[in-house]
Every structure is written in C-alpha cells, then in structure tokens.
Short mmCIF file of C-alpha atoms (C1' of nucleotides) in Angstrom, two decimals:
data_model
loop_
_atom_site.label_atom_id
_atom_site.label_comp_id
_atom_site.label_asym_id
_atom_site.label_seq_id
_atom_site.Cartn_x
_atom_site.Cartn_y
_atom_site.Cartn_z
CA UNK A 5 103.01 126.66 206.10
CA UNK A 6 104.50 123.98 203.87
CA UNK A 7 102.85 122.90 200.70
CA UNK A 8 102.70 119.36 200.18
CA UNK A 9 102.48 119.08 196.19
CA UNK A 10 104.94 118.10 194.58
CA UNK A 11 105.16 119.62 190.48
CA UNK A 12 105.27 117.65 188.07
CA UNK A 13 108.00 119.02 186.02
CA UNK A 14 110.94 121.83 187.14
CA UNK A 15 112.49 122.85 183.58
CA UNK A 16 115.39 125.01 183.42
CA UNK A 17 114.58 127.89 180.70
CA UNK A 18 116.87 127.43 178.21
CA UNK A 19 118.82 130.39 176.67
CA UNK A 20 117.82 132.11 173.50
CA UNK A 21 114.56 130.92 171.47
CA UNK A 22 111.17 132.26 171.27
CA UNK A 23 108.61 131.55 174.35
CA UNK A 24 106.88 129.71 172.01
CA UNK A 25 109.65 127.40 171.75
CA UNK A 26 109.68 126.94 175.75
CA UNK A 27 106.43 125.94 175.27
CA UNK A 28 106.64 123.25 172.94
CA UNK A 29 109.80 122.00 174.74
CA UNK A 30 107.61 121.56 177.66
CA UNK A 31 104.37 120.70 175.84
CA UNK A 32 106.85 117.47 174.75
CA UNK A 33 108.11 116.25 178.01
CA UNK A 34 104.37 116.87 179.18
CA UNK A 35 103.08 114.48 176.62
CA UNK A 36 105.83 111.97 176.98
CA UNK A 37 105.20 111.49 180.50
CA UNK A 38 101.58 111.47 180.10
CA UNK A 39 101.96 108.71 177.84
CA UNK A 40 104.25 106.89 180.44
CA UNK A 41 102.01 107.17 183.14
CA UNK A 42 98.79 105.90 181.32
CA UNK A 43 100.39 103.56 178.93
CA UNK A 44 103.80 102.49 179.92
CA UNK A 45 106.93 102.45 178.74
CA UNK A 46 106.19 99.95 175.69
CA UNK A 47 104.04 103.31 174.52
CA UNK A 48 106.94 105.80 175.00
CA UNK A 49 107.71 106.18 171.21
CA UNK A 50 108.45 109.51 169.26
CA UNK A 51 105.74 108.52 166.96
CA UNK A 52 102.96 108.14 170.16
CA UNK A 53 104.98 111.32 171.79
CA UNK A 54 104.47 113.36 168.88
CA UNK A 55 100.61 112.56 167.81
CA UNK A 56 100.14 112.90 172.09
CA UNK A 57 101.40 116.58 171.79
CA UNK A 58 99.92 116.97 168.41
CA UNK A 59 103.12 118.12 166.76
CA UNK A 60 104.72 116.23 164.39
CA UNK A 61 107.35 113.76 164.69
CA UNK A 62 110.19 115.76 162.90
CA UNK A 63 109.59 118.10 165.29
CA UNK A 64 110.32 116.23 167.91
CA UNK A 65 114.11 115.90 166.19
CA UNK A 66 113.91 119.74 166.43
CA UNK A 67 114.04 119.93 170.14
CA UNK A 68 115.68 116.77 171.24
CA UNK A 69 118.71 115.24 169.03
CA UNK A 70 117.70 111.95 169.71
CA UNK A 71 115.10 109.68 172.19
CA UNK A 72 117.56 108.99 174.27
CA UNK A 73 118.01 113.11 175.04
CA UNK A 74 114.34 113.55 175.46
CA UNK A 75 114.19 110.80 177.94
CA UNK A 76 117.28 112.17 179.98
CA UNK A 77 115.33 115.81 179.73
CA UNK A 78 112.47 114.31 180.99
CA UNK A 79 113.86 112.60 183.92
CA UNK A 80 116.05 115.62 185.40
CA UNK A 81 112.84 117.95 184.71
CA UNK A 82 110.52 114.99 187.26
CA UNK A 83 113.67 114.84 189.68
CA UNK A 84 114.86 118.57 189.64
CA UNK A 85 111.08 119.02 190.84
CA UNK A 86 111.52 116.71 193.74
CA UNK A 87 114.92 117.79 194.98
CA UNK A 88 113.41 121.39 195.27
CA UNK A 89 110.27 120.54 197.04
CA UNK A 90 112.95 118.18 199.55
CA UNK A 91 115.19 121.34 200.55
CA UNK A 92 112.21 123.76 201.13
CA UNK A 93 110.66 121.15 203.69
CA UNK A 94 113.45 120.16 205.56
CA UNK A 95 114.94 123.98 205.83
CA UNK A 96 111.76 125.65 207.12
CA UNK A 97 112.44 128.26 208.93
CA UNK A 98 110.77 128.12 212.74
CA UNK A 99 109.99 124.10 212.76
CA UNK A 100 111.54 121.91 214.64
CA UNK A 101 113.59 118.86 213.82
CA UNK A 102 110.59 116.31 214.95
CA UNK A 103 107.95 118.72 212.85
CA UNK A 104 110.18 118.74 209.83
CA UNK A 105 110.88 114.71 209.64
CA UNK A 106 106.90 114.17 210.19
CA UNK A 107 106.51 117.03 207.46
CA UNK A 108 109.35 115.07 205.01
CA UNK A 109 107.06 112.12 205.82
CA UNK A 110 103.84 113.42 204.46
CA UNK A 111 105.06 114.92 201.33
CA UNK A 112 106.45 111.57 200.18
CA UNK A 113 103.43 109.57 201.03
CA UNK A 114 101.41 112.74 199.65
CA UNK A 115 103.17 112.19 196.17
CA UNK A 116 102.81 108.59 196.40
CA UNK A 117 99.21 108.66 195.52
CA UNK A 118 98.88 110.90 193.10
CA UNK A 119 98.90 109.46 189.53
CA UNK A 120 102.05 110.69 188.02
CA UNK A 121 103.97 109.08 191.06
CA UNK A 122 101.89 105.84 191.53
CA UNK A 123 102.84 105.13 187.66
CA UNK A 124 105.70 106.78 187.42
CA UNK A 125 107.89 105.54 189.66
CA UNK A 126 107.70 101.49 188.50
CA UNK A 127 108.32 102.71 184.92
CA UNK A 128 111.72 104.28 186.16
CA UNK A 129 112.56 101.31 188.68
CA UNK A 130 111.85 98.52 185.97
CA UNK A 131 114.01 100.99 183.28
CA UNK A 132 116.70 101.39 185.73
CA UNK A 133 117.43 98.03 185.75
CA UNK A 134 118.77 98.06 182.06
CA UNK A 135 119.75 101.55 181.88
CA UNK A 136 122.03 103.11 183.44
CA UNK A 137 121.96 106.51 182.76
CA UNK A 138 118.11 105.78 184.08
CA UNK A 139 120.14 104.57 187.32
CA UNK A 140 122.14 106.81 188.17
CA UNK A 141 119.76 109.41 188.14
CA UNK A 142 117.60 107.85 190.33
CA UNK A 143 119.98 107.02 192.74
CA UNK A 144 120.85 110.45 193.13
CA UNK A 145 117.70 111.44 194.10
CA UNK A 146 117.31 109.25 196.38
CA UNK A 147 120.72 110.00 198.10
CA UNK A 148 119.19 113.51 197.86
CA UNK A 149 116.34 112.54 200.12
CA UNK A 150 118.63 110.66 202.42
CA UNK A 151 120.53 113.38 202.89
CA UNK A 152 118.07 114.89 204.09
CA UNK A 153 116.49 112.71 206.42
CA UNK A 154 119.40 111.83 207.90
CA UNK A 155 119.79 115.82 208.94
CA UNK A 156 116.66 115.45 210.73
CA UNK A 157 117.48 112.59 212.27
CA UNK A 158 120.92 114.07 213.22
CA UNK A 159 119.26 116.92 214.90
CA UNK A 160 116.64 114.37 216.69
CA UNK A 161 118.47 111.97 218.22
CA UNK A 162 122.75 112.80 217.90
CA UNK A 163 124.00 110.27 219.92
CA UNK A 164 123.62 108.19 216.70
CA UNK A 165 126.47 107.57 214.52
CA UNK A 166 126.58 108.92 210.87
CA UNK A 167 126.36 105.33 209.52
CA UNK A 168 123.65 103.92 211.70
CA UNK A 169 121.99 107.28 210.62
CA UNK A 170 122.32 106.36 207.07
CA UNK A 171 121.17 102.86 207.54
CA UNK A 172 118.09 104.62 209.53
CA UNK A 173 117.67 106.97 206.46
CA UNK A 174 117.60 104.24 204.01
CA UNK A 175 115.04 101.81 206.39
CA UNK A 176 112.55 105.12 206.30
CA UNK A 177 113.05 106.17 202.86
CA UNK A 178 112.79 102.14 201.73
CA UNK A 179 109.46 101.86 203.73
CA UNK A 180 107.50 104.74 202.13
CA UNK A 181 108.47 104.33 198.68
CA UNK A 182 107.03 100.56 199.61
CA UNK A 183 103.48 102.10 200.07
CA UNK A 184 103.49 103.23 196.19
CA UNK A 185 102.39 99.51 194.95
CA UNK A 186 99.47 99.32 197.39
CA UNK A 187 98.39 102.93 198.33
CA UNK A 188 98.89 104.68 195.25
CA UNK A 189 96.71 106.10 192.94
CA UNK A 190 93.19 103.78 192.34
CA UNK A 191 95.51 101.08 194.49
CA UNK A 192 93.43 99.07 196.67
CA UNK A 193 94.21 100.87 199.92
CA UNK A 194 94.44 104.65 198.87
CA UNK A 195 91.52 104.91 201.08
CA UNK A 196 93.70 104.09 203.97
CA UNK A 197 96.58 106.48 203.20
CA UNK A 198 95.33 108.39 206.22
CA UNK A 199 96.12 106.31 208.67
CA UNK A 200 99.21 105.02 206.77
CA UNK A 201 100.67 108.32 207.28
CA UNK A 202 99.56 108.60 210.89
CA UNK A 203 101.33 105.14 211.65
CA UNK A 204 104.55 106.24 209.58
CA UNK A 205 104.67 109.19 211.30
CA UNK A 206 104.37 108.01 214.37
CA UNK A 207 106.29 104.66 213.95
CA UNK A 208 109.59 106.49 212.78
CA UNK A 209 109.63 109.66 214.98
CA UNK A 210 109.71 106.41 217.66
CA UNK A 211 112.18 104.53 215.68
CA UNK A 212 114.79 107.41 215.55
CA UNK A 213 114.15 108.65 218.82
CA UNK A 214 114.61 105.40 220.98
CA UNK A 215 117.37 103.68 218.51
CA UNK A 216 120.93 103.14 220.31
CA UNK A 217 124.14 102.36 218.51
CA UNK A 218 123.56 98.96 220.01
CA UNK A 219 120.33 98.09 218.47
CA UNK A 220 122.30 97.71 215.47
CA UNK A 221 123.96 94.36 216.71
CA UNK A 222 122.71 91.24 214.80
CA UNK A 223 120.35 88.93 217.17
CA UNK B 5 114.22 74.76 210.53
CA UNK B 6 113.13 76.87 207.69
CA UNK B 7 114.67 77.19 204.25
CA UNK B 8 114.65 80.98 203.39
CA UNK B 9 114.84 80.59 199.96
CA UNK B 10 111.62 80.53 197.49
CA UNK B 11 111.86 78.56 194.30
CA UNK B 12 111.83 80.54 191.21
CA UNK B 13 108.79 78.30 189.80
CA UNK B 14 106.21 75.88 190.62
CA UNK B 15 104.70 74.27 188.32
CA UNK B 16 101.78 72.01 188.47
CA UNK B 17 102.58 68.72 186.08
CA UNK B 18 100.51 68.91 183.31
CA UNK B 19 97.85 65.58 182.83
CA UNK B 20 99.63 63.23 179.82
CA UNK B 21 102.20 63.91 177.86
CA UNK B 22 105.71 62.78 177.79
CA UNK B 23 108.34 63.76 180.19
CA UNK B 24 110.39 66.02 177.47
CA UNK B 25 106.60 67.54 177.51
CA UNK B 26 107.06 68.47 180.84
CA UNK B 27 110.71 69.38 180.87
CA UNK B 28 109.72 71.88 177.67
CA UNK B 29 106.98 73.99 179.45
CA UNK B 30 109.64 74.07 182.43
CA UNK B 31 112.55 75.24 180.04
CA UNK B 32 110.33 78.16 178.31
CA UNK B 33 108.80 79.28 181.48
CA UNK B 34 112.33 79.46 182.78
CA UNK B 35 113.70 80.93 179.62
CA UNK B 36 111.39 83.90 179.78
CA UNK B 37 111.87 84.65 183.08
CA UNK B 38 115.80 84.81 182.43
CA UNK B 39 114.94 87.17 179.97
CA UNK B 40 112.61 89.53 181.62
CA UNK B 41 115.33 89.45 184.66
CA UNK B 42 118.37 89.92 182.31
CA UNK B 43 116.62 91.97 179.79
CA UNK B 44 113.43 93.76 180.55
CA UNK B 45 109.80 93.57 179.57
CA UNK B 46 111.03 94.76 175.92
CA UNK B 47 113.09 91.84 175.34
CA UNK B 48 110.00 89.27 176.29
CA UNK B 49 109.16 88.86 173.09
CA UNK B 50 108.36 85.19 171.03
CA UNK B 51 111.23 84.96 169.41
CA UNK B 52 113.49 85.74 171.81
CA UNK B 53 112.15 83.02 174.35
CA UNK B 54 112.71 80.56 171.63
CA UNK B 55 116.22 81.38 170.85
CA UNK B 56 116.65 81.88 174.66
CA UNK B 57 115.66 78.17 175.31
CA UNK B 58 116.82 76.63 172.17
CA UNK B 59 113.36 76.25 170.41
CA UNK B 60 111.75 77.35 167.60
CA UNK B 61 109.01 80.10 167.49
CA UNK B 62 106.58 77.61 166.23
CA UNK B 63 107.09 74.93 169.12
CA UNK B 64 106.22 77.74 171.25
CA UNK B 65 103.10 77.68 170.31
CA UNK B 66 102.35 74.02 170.57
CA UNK B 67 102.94 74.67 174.36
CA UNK B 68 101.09 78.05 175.05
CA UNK B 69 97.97 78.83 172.67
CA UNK B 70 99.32 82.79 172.81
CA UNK B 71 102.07 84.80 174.35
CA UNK B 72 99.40 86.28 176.78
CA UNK B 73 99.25 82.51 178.01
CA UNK B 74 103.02 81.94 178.58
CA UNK B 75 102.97 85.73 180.39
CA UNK B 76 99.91 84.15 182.48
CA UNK B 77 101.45 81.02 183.22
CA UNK B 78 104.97 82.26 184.15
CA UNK B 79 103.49 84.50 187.14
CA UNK B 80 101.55 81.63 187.97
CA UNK B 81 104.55 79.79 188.59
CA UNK B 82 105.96 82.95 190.19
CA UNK B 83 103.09 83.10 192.72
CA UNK B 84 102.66 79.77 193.30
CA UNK B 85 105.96 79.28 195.05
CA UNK B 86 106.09 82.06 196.97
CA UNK B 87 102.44 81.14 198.45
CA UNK B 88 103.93 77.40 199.41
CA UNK B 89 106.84 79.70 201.08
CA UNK B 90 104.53 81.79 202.94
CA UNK B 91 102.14 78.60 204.28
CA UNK B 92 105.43 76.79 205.58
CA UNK B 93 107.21 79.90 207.22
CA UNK B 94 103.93 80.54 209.28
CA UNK B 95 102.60 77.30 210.23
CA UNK B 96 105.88 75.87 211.35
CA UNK B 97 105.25 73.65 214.25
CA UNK B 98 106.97 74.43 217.70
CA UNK B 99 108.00 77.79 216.65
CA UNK B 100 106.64 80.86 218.72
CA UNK B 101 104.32 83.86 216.85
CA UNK B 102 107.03 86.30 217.50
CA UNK B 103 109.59 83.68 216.00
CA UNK B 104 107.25 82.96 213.29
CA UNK B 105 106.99 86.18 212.23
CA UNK B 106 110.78 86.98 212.48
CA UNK B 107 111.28 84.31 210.12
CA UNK B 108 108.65 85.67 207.59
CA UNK B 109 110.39 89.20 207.74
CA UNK B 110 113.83 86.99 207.21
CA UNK B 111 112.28 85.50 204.48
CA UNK B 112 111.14 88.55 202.38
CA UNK B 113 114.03 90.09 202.91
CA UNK B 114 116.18 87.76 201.98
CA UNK B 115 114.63 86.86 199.01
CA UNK B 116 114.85 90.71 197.56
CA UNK B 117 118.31 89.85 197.36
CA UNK B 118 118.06 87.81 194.72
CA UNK B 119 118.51 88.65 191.14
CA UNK B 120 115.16 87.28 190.08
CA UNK B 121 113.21 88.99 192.37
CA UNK B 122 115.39 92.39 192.67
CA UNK B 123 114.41 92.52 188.62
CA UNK B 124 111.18 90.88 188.04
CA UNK B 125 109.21 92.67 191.17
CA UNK B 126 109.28 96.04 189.81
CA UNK B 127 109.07 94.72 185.75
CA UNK B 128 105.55 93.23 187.44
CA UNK B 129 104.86 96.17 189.13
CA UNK B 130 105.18 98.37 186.14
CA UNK B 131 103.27 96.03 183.94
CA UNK B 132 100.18 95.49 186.87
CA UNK B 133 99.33 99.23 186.14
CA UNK B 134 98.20 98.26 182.43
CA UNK B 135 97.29 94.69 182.33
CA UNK B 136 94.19 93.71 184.76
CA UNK B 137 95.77 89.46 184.82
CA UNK B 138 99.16 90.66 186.21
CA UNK B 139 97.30 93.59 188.47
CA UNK B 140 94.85 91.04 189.75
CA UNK B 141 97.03 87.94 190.07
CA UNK B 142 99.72 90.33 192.24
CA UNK B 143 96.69 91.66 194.13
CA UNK B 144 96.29 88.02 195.13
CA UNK B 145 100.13 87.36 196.22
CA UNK B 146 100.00 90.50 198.61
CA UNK B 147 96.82 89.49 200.12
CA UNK B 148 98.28 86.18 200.84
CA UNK B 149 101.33 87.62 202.46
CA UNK B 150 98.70 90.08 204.32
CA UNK B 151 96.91 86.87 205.84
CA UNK B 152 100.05 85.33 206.98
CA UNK B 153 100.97 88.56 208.49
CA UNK B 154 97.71 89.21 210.18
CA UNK B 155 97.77 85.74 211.56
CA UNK B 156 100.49 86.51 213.41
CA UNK B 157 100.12 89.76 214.65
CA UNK B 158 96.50 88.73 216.13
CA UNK B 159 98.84 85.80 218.22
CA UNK B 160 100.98 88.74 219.53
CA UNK B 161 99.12 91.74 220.31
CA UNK B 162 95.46 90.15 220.37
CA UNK B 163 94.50 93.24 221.49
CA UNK B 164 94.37 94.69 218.35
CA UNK B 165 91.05 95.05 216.37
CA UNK B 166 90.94 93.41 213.14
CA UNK B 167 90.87 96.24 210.90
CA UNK B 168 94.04 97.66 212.35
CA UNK B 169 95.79 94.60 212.01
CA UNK B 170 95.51 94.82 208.63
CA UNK B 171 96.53 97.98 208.21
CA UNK B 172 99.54 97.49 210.49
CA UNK B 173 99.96 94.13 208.13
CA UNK B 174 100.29 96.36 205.42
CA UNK B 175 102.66 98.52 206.79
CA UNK B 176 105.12 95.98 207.38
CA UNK B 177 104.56 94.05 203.84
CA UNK B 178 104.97 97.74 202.07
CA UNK B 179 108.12 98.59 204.11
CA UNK B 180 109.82 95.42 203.19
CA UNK B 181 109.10 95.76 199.52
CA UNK B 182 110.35 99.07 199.25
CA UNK B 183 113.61 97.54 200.31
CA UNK B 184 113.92 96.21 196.87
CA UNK B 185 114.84 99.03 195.17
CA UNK B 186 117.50 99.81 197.58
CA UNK B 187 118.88 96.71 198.78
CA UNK B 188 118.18 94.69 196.13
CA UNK B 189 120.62 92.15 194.13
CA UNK B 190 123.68 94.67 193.10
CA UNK B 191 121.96 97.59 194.98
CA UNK B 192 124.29 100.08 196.91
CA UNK B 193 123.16 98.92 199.98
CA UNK B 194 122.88 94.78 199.66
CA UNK B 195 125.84 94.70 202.02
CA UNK B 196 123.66 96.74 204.41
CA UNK B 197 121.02 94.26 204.19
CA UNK B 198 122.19 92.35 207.27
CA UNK B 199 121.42 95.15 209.65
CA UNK B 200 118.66 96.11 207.74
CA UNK B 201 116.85 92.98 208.71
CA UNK B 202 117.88 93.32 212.16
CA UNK B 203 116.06 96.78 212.42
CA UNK B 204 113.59 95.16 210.30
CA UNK B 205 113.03 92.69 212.84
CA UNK B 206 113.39 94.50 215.91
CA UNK B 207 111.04 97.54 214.58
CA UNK B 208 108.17 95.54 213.17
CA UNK B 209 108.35 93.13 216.50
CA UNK B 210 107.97 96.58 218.34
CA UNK B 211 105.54 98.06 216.40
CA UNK B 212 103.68 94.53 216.94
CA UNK B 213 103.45 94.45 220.58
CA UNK B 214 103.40 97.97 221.55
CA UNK B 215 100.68 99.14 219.02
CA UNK B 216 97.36 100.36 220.74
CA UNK B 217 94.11 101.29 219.03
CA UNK B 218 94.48 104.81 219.79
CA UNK B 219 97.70 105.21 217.78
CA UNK B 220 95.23 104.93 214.98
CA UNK B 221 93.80 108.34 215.24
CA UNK B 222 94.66 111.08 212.97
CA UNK B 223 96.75 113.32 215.13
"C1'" DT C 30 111.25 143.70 156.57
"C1'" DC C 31 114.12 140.05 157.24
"C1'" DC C 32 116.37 136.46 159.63
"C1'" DA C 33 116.35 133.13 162.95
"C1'" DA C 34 113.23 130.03 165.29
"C1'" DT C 35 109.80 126.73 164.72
"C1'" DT C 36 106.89 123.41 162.14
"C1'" DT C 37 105.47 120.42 158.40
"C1'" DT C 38 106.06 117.24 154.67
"C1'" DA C 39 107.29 113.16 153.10
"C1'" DG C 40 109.80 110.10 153.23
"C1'" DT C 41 114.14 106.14 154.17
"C1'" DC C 42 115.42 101.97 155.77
"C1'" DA C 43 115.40 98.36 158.71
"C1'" DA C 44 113.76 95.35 162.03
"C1'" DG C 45 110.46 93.22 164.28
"C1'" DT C 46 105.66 91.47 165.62
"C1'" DG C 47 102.41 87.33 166.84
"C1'" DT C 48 100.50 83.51 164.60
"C1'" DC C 49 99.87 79.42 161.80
"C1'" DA C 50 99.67 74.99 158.71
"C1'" DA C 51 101.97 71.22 157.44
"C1'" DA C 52 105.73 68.32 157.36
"C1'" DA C 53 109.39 65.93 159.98
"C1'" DT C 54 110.99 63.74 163.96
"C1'" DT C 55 110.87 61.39 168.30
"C1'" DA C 56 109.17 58.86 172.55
"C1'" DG C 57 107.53 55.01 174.72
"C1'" DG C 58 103.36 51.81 175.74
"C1'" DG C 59 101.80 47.57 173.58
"C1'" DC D 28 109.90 46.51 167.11
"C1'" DC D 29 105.91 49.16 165.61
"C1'" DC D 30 102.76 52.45 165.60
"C1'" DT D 31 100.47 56.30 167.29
"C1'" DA D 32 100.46 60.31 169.81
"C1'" DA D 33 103.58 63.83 171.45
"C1'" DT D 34 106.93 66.98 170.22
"C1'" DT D 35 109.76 69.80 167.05
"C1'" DT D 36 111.03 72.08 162.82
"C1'" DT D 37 110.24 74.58 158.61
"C1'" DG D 38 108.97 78.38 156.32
"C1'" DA D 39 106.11 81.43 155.64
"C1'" DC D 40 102.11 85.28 156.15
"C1'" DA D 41 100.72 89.72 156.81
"C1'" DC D 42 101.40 93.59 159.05
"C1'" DT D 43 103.16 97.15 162.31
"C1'" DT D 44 106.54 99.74 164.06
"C1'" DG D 45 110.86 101.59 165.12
"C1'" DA D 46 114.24 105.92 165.07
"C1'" DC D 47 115.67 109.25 162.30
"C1'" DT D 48 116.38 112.93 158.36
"C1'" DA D 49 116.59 116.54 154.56
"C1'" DA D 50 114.40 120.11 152.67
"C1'" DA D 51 110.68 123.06 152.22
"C1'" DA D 52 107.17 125.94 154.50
"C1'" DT D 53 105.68 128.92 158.05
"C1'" DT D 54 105.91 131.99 161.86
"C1'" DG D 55 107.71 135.44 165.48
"C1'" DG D 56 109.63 139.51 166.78
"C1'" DA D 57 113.66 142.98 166.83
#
DNA sequence: TCCAATTTTAGTCAAGTGTCAAAATTAGGG
DNA sequence: CCCTAATTTTGACACTTGACTAAAATTGGA
C-alpha cells in the first residue's frame, strides 16, 4: 500500500542549534513558499517572507546569509521531498513492473492538483529560465523521475533500447507535467482528473508495451 | 502546404493615425515581449520597454493609457496569431482528418521550439494564477486549440461521444505543452524533438482511432 | 548560572515604481 | 508650403520597495 501524497517540504536537520531553531528554519521556508504559491514570485521578498512568518526581517539574515540561500534551501527542501516519494514507489516490494509505472503515474498527476504543485511548479519553470542555479535543480529532478520510469519501462518491455527508452521516459514525463496548466488546482478541468488518470494510465502502459525500435523512424 | 510557423504578433491596425503611429504600437508590443522572453516578468517594467524600444517613458503612455493595457494588448497579439494558425492548419482544403491533425500536432510542437514561446508560455502560465485577464484570455487560447482538436477527432473516430472527445482533446493539447519545458528552445532534449513528434504523431493518431467509450471507466 | 542560540530594534542606502502635464517636434492632407 | 493633428520629449511628482546589517535584547538548556 503506496501513499500517494507527496510532502511538501523534506528538510535535512541541521547539526547543533536548539529545536526551536529547526522550527523557525522551517517556519521560514513554510512561509516563503506559501507566499509563492498564493502570490507569486513578484511577492517573494524577505520583507513579505518575514511579516508571512511573523518574525522579523533581521531574522531572516539569522538563518539564511542571503535571499539567494533561502531560495536554494527552499528548492532542495520541495525537490528532496519528491525524489523520496519517487524511489519508495518505483521500489515496492511485491508489485510488478506494469503496477509500479501505473502507480508512478498517479502520484504525479495526484500532486499535480494539489495547490502547492499547481502554483508551484510555473513559478520554478518561468524562474528557471533566468536562473540557473533554479535550472539545474530542476533538471535534476526531473532526470530523477526519468530514471525511474525508464526502469519500469526497462522491466516492461526490454527489447527497447536504452535511448528509445529515454525518449519514451521523457514523452510520459512531458505529458503529465502538461496536465498541471489545465487540471490543477481550481483549473477548469480538475473535475476530470479522474478520467485523466484512467486514460494516462492506460494510454502509456499501451505505448510502452507495443513500441518497437522501429516506431522510432521519422514518417 | 502549411507554414508551421506562428507569427509572434497580430495586430489589428488601429482606425487613424499616421503610419509611424502604427509602426510605434508594433515596436513597444514587440519590445516587451523581447523583454519578458530575454528577461522575465521582473524586467517588464515601463521603463525598461522604453529604453528597450528606444522611447521615452512618457510616449509610452500616449500609446497605452496604463501598463495593465500594454500587458493586455501584448497577449492579445500573442493569441491572436496563434488562433489564425490554428483556423488554417485545420480547415486546409484537400487534406485528410488524420493529415489534418498530424499537421496541428507538427505545428505545436514545432512552435515550442522557439525562443518566444519556450520563455513566454510558462512566464504566462505563472502570471494566469494571479491575474484573472491573462487567466481568462489563456483559458480562451486552449479552448480554441480544444475545438480544433475535437473537430478532428469526431472526423476520425466518430464513434466517440462528445464528452470524451474532449477529454481525449485535452489529453493531447496537455501532453504537447508539457513538452515545453523539456524540449523547448535550448532544452536538453530540442535535438530529440524530431522523434518526439514522430511518437507524438503516431501515439495521439493511435489513441484517436483505437479509443472506445469503455476505456473511459475508472478501472 | 551562564553561554550560546535566537530574536528584535532600528536603521542604511540605493534603486525603482507608475503616472502625468506641458512643451517640442514631426507628418502629411489640403 | 502651411497648418493641424499625431507623435515624441522633457522633467518631474510622489511614493514604495528592495536587500542587507550592527548591536542590543531575550531566551533555552546543559
């Protein structure tokens, strides 16, 4: 029995300090992506951060030397969280390869409609854009769920090559995070995320099961 | 024969004026859009559009009564084209639904490769979560593509009943944008994008004809 | 108790924001 | 060529906001 939630934040306890500090250092990232999610990026100031986690803004300069750190803290806490919740699904013990894909597949649309994730995610594709330290964080989660998929579809179909399984990977991964802009959170068709998920499923169990080397030929 | 590639603006001429009227409210609309694409939202600010297009602040503001009103009428401009895109690529005479719809999928996918959309799509689809124009003007560019979609999915598998059209419609519209973030203009995997159409093609073709109205149920 | 961890106070300094009125310049029909 | 309407420049207003810091005050817990 998998759980399908995704948390928001996985923060690495840092060494020494009081739990009270823990706290705070949380209670900050908290109220910076809070602020991100229901205000945008435009809002993401130490001055909003600090009167959103009712500290005060010196404080802020206590935990985090700069923005620019509290940002990078805020994004490995959101990814660290995702790259856990990807290596518990796809190394269940007991499922098979088929049950594990259509299992990857639900937690990802899952995410996609909570808020966090519907709002979220646009922030950090605009931001990666212009920043690359933004960039390359994303891109390595997103090899991270690659990676993954493309074990699954290894063990489904392994007549494939490794780079047509990549390709494969990327096509699947692509197509969910797609779903974000109109199924997300209070997105037009949320309501249908059911049978989004039901067609997904269904539609890429197919794809990787019937796809040859050839079907990779341009028409 | 088609032309896959969408005009960054349309503009409807403006009644009166002179022709350096004209060539003005083209230059600003075109300056800000450089700047959102090369820059971010953060950079899209007054000034920087005028020094951008080689203006002053102040003429700005003969043209557009309020920077809300440039924002409004540079995604107008935005939409517009892609909407004259969309009308041509589907109605094109002598060309078969399956074709047809190959050619939108070519279309989309071709066009994510380009700077301005690989950069402006998500800057939009951050900004539609807090500003109802952009939210509701986008809203109306998906439905559009939708339509076209749906038009030519009911030729192919007419079979279908309407309300799973659109949600197959959707499917394929969301999969393609996802694409963006991936295979986008200096993306790791642009130089995939060939193939990627081609199992963009062949999948959604598929999914087209083989689709019943029982693959709809929840399994 | 006492020291390190945390929090507050109270700023610095700089840069930028959208908007506007009025004057100067230019275009092009008559 | 002239004159008026269209366009552009000038120069400002009035105000907000940005990130960051030093030093003092408070608190936690071994």
């Amino acid at each position: 029995m998998t759980n399908f939630i995704v948390p928001d934040l996985k923060i690495t306890p840092r060494p020494g300090g009081y739990a009270r500090g823990q706290d705070g250092f949380e209670h900050i990232l908290r109220s910076a992506l809070s602020l991100l999610v229901n205000h945008g990026s435009a809002a993401l100031t130490l001055r909003r951060i600090a009167t959103e986690s009712g500290m005060n803004v010196g404080n802020l300069n206590y935990y985090f030397r700069s923005k620019e750190e509290l940002i990078r803290e805020l994004l490995n806490a959101v990814i660290s969280s995702y790259e856990e919740s990807f290596d518990e699904i796809i190394h269940e013990p007991g499922a098979s390869a088929e049950a594990r894909l259509e299992n990857m597949v639900m937690l990802i649309l899952e995410d996609i409609t909570t808020k966090k994730t519907t709002r979220f995610f646009p922030e950090l594709w605009a931001m990666a854009n212009h920043d690359p330290f933004i960039h390359d964080r994303m891109s390595e989660l997103y090899d991270r769920a690659r990676v993954s998929l493309n074990e699954l579809i290894a063990e489904i179909n392994p007549e494939l090559p490794s780079d047509q399984r990549e390709i494969l990977a990327l096509f699947i991964s692509g197509s969910m995070e797609g779903m974000t802009v109109f199924a997300g959170y209070q997105k037009p068709w949320v309501a249908q995320m059911p049978i989004l998920k039901t067609l997904a499923k269904k539609s890429f169990v197919q794809l990787v099961k019937s796809l040859r080397a050839e079907d990779f030929t341009a028409s």
